[in-house]
Amino acid sequence: MKNQCSKIGKCNLFGGELEIPEDSVIRYKCFYCLGEESRWSSCKRFMIIDELGYCPDFVMPNSLLSSEQIMNRIQWSKVSN
Ligand code: SF4
């Protein structure tokens, strides 16, 4: 069982590229990214990266949005840009 997320190299949150408070990043890393597989595999960003190969910055690990809602938001932002 791995003790760190397998998507670390593809995740902007882990890379410190998101504009969120540093203490939130540390909390997410400790709880999800560097936890046991049951933790990081339940991260919403992990699930979206697994599905799309990337995860938009608005998705947090504990997001309550469904994958479908996230896909819709991605589509909407592509149309409006
Ligand atoms: S935020 Fe989620 S997807 Fe990103 S490295 Fe942490 S556990 Fe993995």
mmCIF file of C-alpha atoms in Angstrom, residues 3-57:
data_model
loop_
_atom_site.group_PDB
_atom_site.id
_atom_site.type_symbol
_atom_site.label_atom_id
_atom_site.label_comp_id
_atom_site.label_asym_id
_atom_site.label_seq_id
_atom_site.Cartn_x
_atom_site.Cartn_y
_atom_site.Cartn_z
ATOM 1 C CA ASN A 3 1.614 6.185 1.418
ATOM 2 C CA GLN A 4 1.410 9.011 -1.064
ATOM 3 C CA CYS A 5 -0.924 9.860 -3.881
ATOM 4 C CA SER A 6 0.005 8.483 -7.286
ATOM 5 C CA LYS A 7 -1.176 11.733 -8.965
ATOM 6 C CA ILE A 8 1.188 14.067 -7.124
ATOM 7 C CA GLY A 9 3.114 14.927 -10.315
ATOM 8 C CA LYS A 10 -0.101 15.993 -12.098
ATOM 9 C CA CYS A 11 -1.715 17.926 -9.282
ATOM 10 C CA ASN A 12 -1.540 21.731 -9.092
ATOM 11 C CA LEU A 13 -2.659 21.690 -5.476
ATOM 12 C CA PHE A 14 0.278 19.518 -4.446
ATOM 13 C CA GLY A 15 2.601 21.650 -6.573
ATOM 14 C CA GLY A 16 1.521 24.771 -4.657
ATOM 15 C CA GLU A 17 0.082 26.417 -7.767
ATOM 16 C CA LEU A 18 -3.419 27.121 -6.446
ATOM 17 C CA GLU A 19 -4.392 30.448 -4.926
ATOM 18 C CA ILE A 20 -5.587 29.097 -1.602
ATOM 19 C CA PRO A 21 -4.211 29.700 1.904
ATOM 20 C CA GLU A 22 -0.986 27.859 2.673
ATOM 21 C CA ASP A 23 -2.412 26.289 5.816
ATOM 22 C CA SER A 24 -5.199 24.759 3.714
ATOM 23 C CA VAL A 25 -2.622 23.272 1.340
ATOM 24 C CA ILE A 26 -0.733 21.785 4.280
ATOM 25 C CA ARG A 27 -3.935 20.365 5.749
ATOM 26 C CA TYR A 28 -4.952 18.792 2.422
ATOM 27 C CA LYS A 29 -1.483 17.352 1.918
ATOM 28 C CA CYS A 30 -1.387 15.797 5.377
ATOM 29 C CA PHE A 31 -4.904 14.405 5.212
ATOM 30 C CA TYR A 32 -5.105 13.307 1.572
ATOM 31 C CA CYS A 33 -1.880 13.449 -0.449
ATOM 32 C CA LEU A 34 0.504 11.899 2.057
ATOM 33 C CA GLY A 35 -2.018 9.666 3.771
ATOM 34 C CA GLU A 36 -2.905 6.052 3.145
ATOM 35 C CA GLU A 37 -4.406 4.946 -0.152
ATOM 36 C CA SER A 38 -7.914 5.061 1.277
ATOM 37 C CA ARG A 39 -7.417 8.812 1.821
ATOM 38 C CA TRP A 40 -5.883 9.905 -1.486
ATOM 39 C CA SER A 41 -8.112 7.626 -3.535
ATOM 40 C CA SER A 42 -11.113 9.404 -2.011
ATOM 41 C CA CYS A 43 -9.795 12.851 -3.041
ATOM 42 C CA LYS A 44 -12.062 14.476 -5.631
ATOM 43 C CA ARG A 45 -9.056 15.876 -7.463
ATOM 44 C CA PHE A 46 -7.587 12.360 -7.677
ATOM 45 C CA MET A 47 -10.824 11.054 -9.199
ATOM 46 C CA ILE A 48 -10.963 13.842 -11.798
ATOM 47 C CA ILE A 49 -7.279 13.469 -12.743
ATOM 48 C CA ASP A 50 -7.889 9.745 -13.110
ATOM 49 C CA GLU A 51 -10.789 10.467 -15.458
ATOM 50 C CA LEU A 52 -9.469 13.459 -17.455
ATOM 51 C CA GLY A 53 -5.714 13.429 -16.969
ATOM 52 C CA TYR A 54 -5.885 16.820 -15.219
ATOM 53 C CA CYS A 55 -7.976 18.592 -12.636
ATOM 54 C CA PRO A 56 -9.251 22.170 -12.835
ATOM 55 C CA ASP A 57 -8.108 24.457 -10.041
#
